[in-house]
PDB file of C-alpha atoms and ligand atoms in Angstrom:
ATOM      1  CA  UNK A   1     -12.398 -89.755 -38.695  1.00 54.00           C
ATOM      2  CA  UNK A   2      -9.737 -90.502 -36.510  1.00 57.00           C
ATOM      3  CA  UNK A   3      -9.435 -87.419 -35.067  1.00 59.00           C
ATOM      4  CA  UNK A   4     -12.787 -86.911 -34.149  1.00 61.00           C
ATOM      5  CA  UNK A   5     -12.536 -90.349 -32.149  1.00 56.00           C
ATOM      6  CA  UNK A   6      -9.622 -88.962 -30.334  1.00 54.00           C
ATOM      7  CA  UNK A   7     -11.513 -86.139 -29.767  1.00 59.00           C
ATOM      8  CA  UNK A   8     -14.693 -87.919 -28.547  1.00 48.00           C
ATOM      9  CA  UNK A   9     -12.683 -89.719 -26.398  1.00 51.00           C
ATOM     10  CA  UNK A  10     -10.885 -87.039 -24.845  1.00 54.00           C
ATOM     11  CA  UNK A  11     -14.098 -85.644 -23.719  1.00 50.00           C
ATOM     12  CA  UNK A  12     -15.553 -88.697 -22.300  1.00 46.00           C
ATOM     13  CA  UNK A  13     -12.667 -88.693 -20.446  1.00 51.00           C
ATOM     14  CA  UNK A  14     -12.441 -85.412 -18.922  1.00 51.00           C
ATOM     15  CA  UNK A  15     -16.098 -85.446 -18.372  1.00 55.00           C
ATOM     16  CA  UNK A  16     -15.766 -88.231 -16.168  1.00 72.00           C
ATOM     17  CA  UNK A  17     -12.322 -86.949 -14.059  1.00 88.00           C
ATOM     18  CA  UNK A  18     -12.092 -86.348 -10.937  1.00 91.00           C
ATOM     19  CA  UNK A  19      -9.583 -83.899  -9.140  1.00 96.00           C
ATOM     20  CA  UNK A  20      -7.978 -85.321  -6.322  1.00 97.00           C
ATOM     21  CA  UNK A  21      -6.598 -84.548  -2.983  1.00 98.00           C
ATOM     22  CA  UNK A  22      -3.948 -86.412  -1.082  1.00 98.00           C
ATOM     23  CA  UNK A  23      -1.009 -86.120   1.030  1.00 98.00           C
ATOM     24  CA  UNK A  24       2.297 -85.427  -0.375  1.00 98.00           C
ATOM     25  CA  UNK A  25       5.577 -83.897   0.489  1.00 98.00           C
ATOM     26  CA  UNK A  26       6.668 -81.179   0.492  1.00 98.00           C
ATOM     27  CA  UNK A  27       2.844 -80.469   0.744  1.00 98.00           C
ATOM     28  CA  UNK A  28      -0.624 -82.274   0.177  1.00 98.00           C
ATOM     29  CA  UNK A  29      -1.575 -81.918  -3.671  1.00 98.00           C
ATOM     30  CA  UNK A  30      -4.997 -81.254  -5.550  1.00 98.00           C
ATOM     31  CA  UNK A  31      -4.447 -83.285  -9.250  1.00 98.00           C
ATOM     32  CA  UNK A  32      -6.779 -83.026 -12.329  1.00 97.00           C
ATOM     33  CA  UNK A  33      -7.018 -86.448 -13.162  1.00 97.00           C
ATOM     34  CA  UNK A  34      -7.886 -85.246 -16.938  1.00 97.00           C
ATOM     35  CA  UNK A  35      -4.642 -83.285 -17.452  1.00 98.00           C
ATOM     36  CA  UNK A  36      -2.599 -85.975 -15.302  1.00 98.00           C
ATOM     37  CA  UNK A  37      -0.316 -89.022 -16.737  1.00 98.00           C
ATOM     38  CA  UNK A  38       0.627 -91.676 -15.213  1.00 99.00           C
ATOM     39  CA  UNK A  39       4.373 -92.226 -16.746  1.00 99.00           C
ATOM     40  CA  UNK A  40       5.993 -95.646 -15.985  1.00 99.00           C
ATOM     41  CA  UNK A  41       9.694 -95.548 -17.213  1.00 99.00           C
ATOM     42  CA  UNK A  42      12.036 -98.086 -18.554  1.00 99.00           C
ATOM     43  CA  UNK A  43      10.441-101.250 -16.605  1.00 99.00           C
ATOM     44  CA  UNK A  44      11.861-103.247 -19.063  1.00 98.00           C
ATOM     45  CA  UNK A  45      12.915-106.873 -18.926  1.00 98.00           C
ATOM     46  CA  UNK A  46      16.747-105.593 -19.330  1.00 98.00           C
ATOM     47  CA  UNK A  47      16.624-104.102 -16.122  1.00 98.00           C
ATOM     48  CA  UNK A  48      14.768-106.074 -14.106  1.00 98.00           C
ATOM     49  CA  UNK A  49      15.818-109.929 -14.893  1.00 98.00           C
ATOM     50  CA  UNK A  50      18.839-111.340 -15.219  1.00 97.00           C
ATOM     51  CA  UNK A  51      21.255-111.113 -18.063  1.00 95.00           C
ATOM     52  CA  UNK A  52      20.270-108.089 -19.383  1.00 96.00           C
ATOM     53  CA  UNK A  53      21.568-104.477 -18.985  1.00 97.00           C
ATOM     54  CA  UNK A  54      21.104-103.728 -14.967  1.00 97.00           C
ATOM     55  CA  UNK A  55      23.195-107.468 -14.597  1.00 96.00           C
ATOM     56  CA  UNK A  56      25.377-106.534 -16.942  1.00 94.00           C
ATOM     57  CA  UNK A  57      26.668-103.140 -15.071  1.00 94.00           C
ATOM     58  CA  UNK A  58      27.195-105.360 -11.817  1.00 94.00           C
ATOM     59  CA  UNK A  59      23.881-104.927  -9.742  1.00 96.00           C
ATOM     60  CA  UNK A  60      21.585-106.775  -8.023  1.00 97.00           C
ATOM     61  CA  UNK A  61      18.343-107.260 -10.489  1.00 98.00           C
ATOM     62  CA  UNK A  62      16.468-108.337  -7.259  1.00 98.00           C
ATOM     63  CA  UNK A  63      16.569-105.118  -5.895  1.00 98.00           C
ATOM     64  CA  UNK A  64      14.325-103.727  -8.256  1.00 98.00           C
ATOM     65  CA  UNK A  65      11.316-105.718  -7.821  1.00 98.00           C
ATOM     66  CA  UNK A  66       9.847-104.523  -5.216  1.00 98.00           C
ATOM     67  CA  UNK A  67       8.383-101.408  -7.406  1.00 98.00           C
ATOM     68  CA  UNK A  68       6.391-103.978  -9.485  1.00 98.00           C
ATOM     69  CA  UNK A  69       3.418-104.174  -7.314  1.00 98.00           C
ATOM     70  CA  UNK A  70       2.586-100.844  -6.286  1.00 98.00           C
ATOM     71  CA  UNK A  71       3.210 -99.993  -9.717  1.00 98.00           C
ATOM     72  CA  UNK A  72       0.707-103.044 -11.201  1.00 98.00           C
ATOM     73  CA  UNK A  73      -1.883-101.336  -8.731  1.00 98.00           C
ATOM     74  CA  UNK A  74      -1.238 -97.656  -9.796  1.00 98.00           C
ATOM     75  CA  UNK A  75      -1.654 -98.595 -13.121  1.00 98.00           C
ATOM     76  CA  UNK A  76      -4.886-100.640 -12.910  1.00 98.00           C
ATOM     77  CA  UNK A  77      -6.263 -97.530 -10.807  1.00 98.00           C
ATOM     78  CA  UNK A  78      -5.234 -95.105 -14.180  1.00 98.00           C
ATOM     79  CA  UNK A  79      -6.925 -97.968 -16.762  1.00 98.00           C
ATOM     80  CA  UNK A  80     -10.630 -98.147 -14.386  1.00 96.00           C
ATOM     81  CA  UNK A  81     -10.376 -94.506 -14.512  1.00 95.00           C
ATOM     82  CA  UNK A  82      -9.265 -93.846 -18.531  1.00 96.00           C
ATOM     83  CA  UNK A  83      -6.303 -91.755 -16.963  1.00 98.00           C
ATOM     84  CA  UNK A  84      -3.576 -91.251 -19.394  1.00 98.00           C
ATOM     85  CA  UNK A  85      -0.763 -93.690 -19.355  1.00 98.00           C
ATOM     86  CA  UNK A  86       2.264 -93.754 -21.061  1.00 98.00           C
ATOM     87  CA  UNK A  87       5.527 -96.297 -20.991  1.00 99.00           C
ATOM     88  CA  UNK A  88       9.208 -95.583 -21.301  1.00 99.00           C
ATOM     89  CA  UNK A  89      11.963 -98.191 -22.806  1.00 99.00           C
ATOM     90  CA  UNK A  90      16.043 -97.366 -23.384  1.00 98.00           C
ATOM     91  CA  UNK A  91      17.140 -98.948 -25.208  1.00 98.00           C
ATOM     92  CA  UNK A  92      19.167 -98.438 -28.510  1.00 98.00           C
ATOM     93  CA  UNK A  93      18.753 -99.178 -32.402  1.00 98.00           C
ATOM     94  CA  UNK A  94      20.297-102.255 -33.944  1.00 98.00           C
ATOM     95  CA  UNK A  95      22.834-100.688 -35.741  1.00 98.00           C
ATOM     96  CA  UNK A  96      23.702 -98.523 -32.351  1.00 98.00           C
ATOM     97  CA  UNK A  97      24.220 -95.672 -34.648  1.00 98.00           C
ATOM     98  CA  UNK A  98      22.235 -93.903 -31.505  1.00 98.00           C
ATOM     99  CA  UNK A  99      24.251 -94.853 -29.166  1.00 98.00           C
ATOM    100  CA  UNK A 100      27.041 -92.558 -27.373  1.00 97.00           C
ATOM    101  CA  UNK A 101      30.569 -93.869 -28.023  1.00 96.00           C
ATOM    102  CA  UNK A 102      31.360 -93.607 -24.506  1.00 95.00           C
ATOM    103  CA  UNK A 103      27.949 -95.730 -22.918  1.00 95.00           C
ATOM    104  CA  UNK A 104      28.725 -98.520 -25.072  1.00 95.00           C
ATOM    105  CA  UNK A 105      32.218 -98.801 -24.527  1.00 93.00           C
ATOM    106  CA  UNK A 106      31.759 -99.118 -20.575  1.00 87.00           C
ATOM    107  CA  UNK A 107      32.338-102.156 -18.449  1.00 80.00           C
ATOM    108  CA  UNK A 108      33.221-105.826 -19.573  1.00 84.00           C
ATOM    109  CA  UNK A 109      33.275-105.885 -23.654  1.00 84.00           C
ATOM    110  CA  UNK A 110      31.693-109.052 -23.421  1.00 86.00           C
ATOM    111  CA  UNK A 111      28.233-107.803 -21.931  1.00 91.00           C
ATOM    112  CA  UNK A 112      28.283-104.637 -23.515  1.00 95.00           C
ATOM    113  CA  UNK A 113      25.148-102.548 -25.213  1.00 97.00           C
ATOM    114  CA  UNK A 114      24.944-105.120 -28.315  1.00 97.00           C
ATOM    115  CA  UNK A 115      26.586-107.511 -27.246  1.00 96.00           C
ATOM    116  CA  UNK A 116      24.233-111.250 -27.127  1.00 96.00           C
ATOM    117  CA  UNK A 117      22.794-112.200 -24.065  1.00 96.00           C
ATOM    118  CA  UNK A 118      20.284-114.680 -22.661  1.00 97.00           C
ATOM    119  CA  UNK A 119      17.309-111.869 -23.705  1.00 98.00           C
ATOM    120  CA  UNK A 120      18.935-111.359 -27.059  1.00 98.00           C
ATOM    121  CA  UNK A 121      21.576-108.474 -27.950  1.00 98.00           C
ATOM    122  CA  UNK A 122      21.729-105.875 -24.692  1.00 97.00           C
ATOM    123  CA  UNK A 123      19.783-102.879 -24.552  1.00 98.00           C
ATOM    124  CA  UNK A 124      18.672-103.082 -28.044  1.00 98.00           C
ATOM    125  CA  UNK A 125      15.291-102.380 -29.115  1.00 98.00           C
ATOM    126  CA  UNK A 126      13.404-105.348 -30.388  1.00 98.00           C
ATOM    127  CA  UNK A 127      15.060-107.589 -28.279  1.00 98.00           C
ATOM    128  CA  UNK A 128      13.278-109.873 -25.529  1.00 98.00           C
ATOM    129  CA  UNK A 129      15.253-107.708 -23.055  1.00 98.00           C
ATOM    130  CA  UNK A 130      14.245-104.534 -23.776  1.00 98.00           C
ATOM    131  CA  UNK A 131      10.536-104.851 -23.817  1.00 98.00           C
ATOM    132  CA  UNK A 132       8.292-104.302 -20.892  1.00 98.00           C
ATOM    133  CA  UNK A 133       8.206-106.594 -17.941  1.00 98.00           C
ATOM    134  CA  UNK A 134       4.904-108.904 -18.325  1.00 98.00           C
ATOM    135  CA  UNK A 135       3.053-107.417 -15.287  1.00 98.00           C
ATOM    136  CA  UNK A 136       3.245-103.877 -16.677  1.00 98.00           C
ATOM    137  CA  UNK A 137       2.656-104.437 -20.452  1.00 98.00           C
ATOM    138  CA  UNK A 138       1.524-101.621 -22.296  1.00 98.00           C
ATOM    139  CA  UNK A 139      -2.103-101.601 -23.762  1.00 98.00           C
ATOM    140  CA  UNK A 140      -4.380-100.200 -26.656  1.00 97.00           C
ATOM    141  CA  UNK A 141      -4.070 -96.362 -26.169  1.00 97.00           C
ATOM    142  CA  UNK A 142      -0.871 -96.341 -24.040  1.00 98.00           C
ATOM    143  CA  UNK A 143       1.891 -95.018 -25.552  1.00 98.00           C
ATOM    144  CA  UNK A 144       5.570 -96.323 -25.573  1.00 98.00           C
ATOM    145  CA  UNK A 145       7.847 -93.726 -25.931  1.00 99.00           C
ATOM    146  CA  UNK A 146      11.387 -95.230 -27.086  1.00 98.00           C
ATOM    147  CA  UNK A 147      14.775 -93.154 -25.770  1.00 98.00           C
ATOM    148  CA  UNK A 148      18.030 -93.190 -26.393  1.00 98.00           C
ATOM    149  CA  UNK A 149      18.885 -91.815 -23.075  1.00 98.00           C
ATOM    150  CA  UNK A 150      18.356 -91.679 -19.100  1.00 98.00           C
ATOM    151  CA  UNK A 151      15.941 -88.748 -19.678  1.00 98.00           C
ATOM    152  CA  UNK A 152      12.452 -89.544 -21.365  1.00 99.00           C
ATOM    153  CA  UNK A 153      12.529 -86.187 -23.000  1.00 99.00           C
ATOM    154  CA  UNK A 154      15.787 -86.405 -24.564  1.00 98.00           C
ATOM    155  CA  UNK A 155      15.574 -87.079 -28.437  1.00 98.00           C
ATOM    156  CA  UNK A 156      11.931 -88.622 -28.338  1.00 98.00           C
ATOM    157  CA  UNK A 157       8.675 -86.915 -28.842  1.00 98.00           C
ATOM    158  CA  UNK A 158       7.290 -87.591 -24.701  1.00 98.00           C
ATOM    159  CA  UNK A 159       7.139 -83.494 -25.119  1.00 98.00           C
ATOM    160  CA  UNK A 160       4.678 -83.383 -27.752  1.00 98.00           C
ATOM    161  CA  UNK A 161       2.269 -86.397 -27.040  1.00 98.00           C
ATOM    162  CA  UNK A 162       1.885 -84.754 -23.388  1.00 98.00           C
ATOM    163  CA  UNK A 163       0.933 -81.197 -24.562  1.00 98.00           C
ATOM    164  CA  UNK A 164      -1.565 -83.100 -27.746  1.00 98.00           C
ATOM    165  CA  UNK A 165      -3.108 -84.639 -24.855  1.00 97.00           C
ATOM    166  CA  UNK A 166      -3.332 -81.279 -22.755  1.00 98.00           C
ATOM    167  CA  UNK A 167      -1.236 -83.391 -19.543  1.00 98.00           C
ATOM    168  CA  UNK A 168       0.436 -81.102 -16.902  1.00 98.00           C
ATOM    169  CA  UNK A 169       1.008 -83.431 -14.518  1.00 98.00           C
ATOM    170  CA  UNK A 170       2.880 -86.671 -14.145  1.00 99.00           C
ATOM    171  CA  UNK A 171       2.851 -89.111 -12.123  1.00 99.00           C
ATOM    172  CA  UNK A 172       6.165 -90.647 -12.134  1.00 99.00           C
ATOM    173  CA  UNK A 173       7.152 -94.253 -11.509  1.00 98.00           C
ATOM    174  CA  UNK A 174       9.918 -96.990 -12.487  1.00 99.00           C
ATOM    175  CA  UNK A 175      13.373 -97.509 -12.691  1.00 98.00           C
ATOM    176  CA  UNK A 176      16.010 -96.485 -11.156  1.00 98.00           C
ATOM    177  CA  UNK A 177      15.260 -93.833  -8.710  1.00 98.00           C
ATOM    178  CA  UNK A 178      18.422 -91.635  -9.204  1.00 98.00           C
ATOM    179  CA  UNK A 179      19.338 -92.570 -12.757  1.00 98.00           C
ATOM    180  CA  UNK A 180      16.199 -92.339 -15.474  1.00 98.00           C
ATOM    181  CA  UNK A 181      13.190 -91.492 -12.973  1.00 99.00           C
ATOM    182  CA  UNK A 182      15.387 -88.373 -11.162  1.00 98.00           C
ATOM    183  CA  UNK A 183      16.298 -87.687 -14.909  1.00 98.00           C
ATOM    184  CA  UNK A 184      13.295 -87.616 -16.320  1.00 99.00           C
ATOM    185  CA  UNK A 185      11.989 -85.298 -13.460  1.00 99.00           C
ATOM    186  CA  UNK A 186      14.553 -82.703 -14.035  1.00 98.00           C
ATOM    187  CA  UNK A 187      13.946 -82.552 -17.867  1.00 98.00           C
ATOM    188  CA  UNK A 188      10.165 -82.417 -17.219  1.00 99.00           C
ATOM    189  CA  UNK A 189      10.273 -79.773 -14.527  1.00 98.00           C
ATOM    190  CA  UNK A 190      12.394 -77.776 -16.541  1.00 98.00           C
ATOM    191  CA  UNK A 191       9.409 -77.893 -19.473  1.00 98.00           C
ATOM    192  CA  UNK A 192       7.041 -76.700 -17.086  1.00 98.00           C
ATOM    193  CA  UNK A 193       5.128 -80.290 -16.168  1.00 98.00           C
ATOM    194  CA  UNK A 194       4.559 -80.988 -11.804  1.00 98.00           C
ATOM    195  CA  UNK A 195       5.905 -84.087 -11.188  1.00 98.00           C
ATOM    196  CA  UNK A 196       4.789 -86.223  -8.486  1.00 99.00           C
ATOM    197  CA  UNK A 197       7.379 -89.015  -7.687  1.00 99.00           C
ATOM    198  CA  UNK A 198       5.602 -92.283  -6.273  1.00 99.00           C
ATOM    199  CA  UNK A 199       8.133 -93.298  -4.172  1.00 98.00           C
ATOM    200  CA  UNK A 200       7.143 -97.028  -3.660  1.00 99.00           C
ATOM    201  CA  UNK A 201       6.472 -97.136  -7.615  1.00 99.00           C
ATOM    202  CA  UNK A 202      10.274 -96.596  -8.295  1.00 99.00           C
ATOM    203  CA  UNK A 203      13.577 -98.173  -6.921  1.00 98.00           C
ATOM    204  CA  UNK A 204      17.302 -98.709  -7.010  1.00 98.00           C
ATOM    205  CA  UNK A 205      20.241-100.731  -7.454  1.00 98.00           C
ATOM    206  CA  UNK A 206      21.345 -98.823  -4.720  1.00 98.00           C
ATOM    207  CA  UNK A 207      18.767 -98.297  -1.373  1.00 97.00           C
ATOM    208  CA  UNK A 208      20.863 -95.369  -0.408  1.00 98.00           C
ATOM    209  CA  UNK A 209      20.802 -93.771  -3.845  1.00 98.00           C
ATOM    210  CA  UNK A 210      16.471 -94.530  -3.819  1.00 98.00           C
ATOM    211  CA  UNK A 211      16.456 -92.264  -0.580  1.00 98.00           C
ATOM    212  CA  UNK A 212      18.244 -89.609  -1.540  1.00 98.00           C
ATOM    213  CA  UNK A 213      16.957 -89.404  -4.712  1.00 98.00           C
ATOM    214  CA  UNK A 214      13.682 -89.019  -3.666  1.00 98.00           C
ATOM    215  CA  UNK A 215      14.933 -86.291  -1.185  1.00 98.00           C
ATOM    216  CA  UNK A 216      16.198 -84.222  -3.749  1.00 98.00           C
ATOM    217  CA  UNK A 217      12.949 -84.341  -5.397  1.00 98.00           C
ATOM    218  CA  UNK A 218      11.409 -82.772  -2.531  1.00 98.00           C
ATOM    219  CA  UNK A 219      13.439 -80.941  -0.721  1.00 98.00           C
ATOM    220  CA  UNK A 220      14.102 -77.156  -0.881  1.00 98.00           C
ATOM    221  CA  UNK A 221       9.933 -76.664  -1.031  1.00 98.00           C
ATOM    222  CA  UNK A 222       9.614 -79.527  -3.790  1.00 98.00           C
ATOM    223  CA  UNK A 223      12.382 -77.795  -5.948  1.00 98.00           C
ATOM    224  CA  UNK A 224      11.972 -80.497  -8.622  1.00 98.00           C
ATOM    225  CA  UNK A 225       8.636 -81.856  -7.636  1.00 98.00           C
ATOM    226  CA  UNK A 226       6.690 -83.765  -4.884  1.00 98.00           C
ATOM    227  CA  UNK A 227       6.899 -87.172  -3.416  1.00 99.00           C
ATOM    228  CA  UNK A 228       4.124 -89.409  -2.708  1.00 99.00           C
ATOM    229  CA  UNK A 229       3.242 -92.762  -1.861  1.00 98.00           C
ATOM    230  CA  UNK A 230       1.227 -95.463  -3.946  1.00 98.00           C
ATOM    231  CA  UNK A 231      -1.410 -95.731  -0.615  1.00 98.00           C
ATOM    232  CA  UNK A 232      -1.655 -92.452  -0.788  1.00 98.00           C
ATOM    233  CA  UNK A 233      -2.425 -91.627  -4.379  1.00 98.00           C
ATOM    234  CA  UNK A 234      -4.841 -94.373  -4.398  1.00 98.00           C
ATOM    235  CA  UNK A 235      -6.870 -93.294  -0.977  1.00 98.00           C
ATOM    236  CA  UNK A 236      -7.255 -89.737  -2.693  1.00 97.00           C
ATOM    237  CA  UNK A 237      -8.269 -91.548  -6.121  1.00 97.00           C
ATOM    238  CA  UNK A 238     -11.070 -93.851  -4.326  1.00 95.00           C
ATOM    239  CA  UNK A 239     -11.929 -90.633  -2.211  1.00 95.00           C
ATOM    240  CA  UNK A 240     -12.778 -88.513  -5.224  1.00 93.00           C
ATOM    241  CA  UNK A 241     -14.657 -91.997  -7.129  1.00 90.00           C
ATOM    242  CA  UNK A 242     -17.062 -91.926  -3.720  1.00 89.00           C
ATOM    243  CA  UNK A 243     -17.809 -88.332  -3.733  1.00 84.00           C
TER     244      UNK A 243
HETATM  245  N1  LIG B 301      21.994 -98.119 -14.365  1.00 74.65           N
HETATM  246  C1  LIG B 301      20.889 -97.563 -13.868  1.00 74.65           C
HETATM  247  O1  LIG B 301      20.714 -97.431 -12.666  1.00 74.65           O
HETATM  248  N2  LIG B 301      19.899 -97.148 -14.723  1.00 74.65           N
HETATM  249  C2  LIG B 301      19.959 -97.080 -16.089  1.00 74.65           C
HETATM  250  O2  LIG B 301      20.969 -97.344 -16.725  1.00 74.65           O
HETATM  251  N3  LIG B 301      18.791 -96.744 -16.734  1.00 74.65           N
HETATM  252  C3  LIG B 301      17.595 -96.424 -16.090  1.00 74.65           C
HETATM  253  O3  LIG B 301      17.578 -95.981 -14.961  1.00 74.65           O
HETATM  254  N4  LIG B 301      16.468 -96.687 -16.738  1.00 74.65           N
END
């Protein structure tokens, strides 16, 4: 019964898909929307407000939300569309018996992965501070794919829920740039997914480290995947919705 709803709905939504067009670099891009995700990772409460894990390492929390709008809009473009979406959290178990000796045990011991803070215990999942930021909040249909890591793919079942859902394509957005985004990339191109980085959608602790991360995305003929903007993506969207 359940299956055949999921398959129902899979049709509907391919039926209805558009392939895209827009510009891109290294090159302009044609995208089935049907075998595309949208993937937003680790926009979670820890590492954008303060007193949670991004304070707790020494940065600048600010810095990070200027991703949330373009990303609000990207995502609200996916939902009118039924596009697949799908959500990202790190964040650790209670016990931390998943968590590497050597991440905990960095920086101050007082505002260490565990330790209390103003969002509850750091980096640990069911905690105020690792859930998603408000404006992003998953829906019915979305999955949440918890990790252990900086890579989405590492130890979590991202893999599998992509290929059930026949998804060759991501769209990639969230936090940070260089650390799980650039990650997550790598692992994904590896598995044979095209990533498109949206590079407004993501950002840094580190402006510098945004840039360049973005350029190694793209560079060498897109040698881990492409880079586009949120205007972009959405021009080619509405383009292929007039047609
Ligand atoms: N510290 C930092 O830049 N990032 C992380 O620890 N995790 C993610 O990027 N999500």
């Amino acid at each position: 019964m359940v299956l055949a709803k999921l398959k129902l709905t899979r049709a509907i939504r391919e039926c209805g898909m558009p392939t895209i067009t827009f510009e891109a670099e290294p090159a302009s891009l044609n995208v089935d929307l049907a075998h595309a995700a949208l993937v937003i990772i680790d926009m979670q409460r820890d590492f954008l407000e303060p007193g949670g894990f991004g304070a707790a390492l020494g940065n600048d929390v600010n810095r990070l939300k200027v991703a949330v709008g373009p990303c609000r809009d990207v995502l609200a473009a996916f939902r009118r569309r039924g596009a697949a979406v799908i959500h990202t959290r790190e964040g650790h178990r209670p016990d931390l018996s998943d968590a590497p000796r050597h991440k905990v045990e960095r920086g101050d011991p007082c505002l260490r992965i565990g330790a209390p803070g103003p969002m509850g215990r750091i980096l640990v999942r069911g905690e105020a501070g690792h859930d998603i930021i408000p404006e992003l909040y998953p829906i019915g249909g979305e999955p949440v794919i918890d990790k252990p890591g900086k890579g989405a793919f590492y130890q979590t079942d991202l893999d599998l829920v992509l290929r059930n859902r026949g998804i060759d394509t991501l769209f990639v957005c969230g936090v940070t740039t260089e650390v799980c985004v650039n990650t997550t990339v790598r692992e994904a191109n590896d598995r044979g997914y095209r990533c498109v980085v949206l590079s407004d959608c993501c950002a840094s602790y580190f402006p510098e480290f945004h840039d360049m991360g973005l350029k190694m995305v793209k560079a060498q003929g897109g040698i881990f995947g492409s880079v586009t903007s949120s205007r972009a993506l959405l021009a080619g969207m509405e383009l292929a919705a007039a047609a």
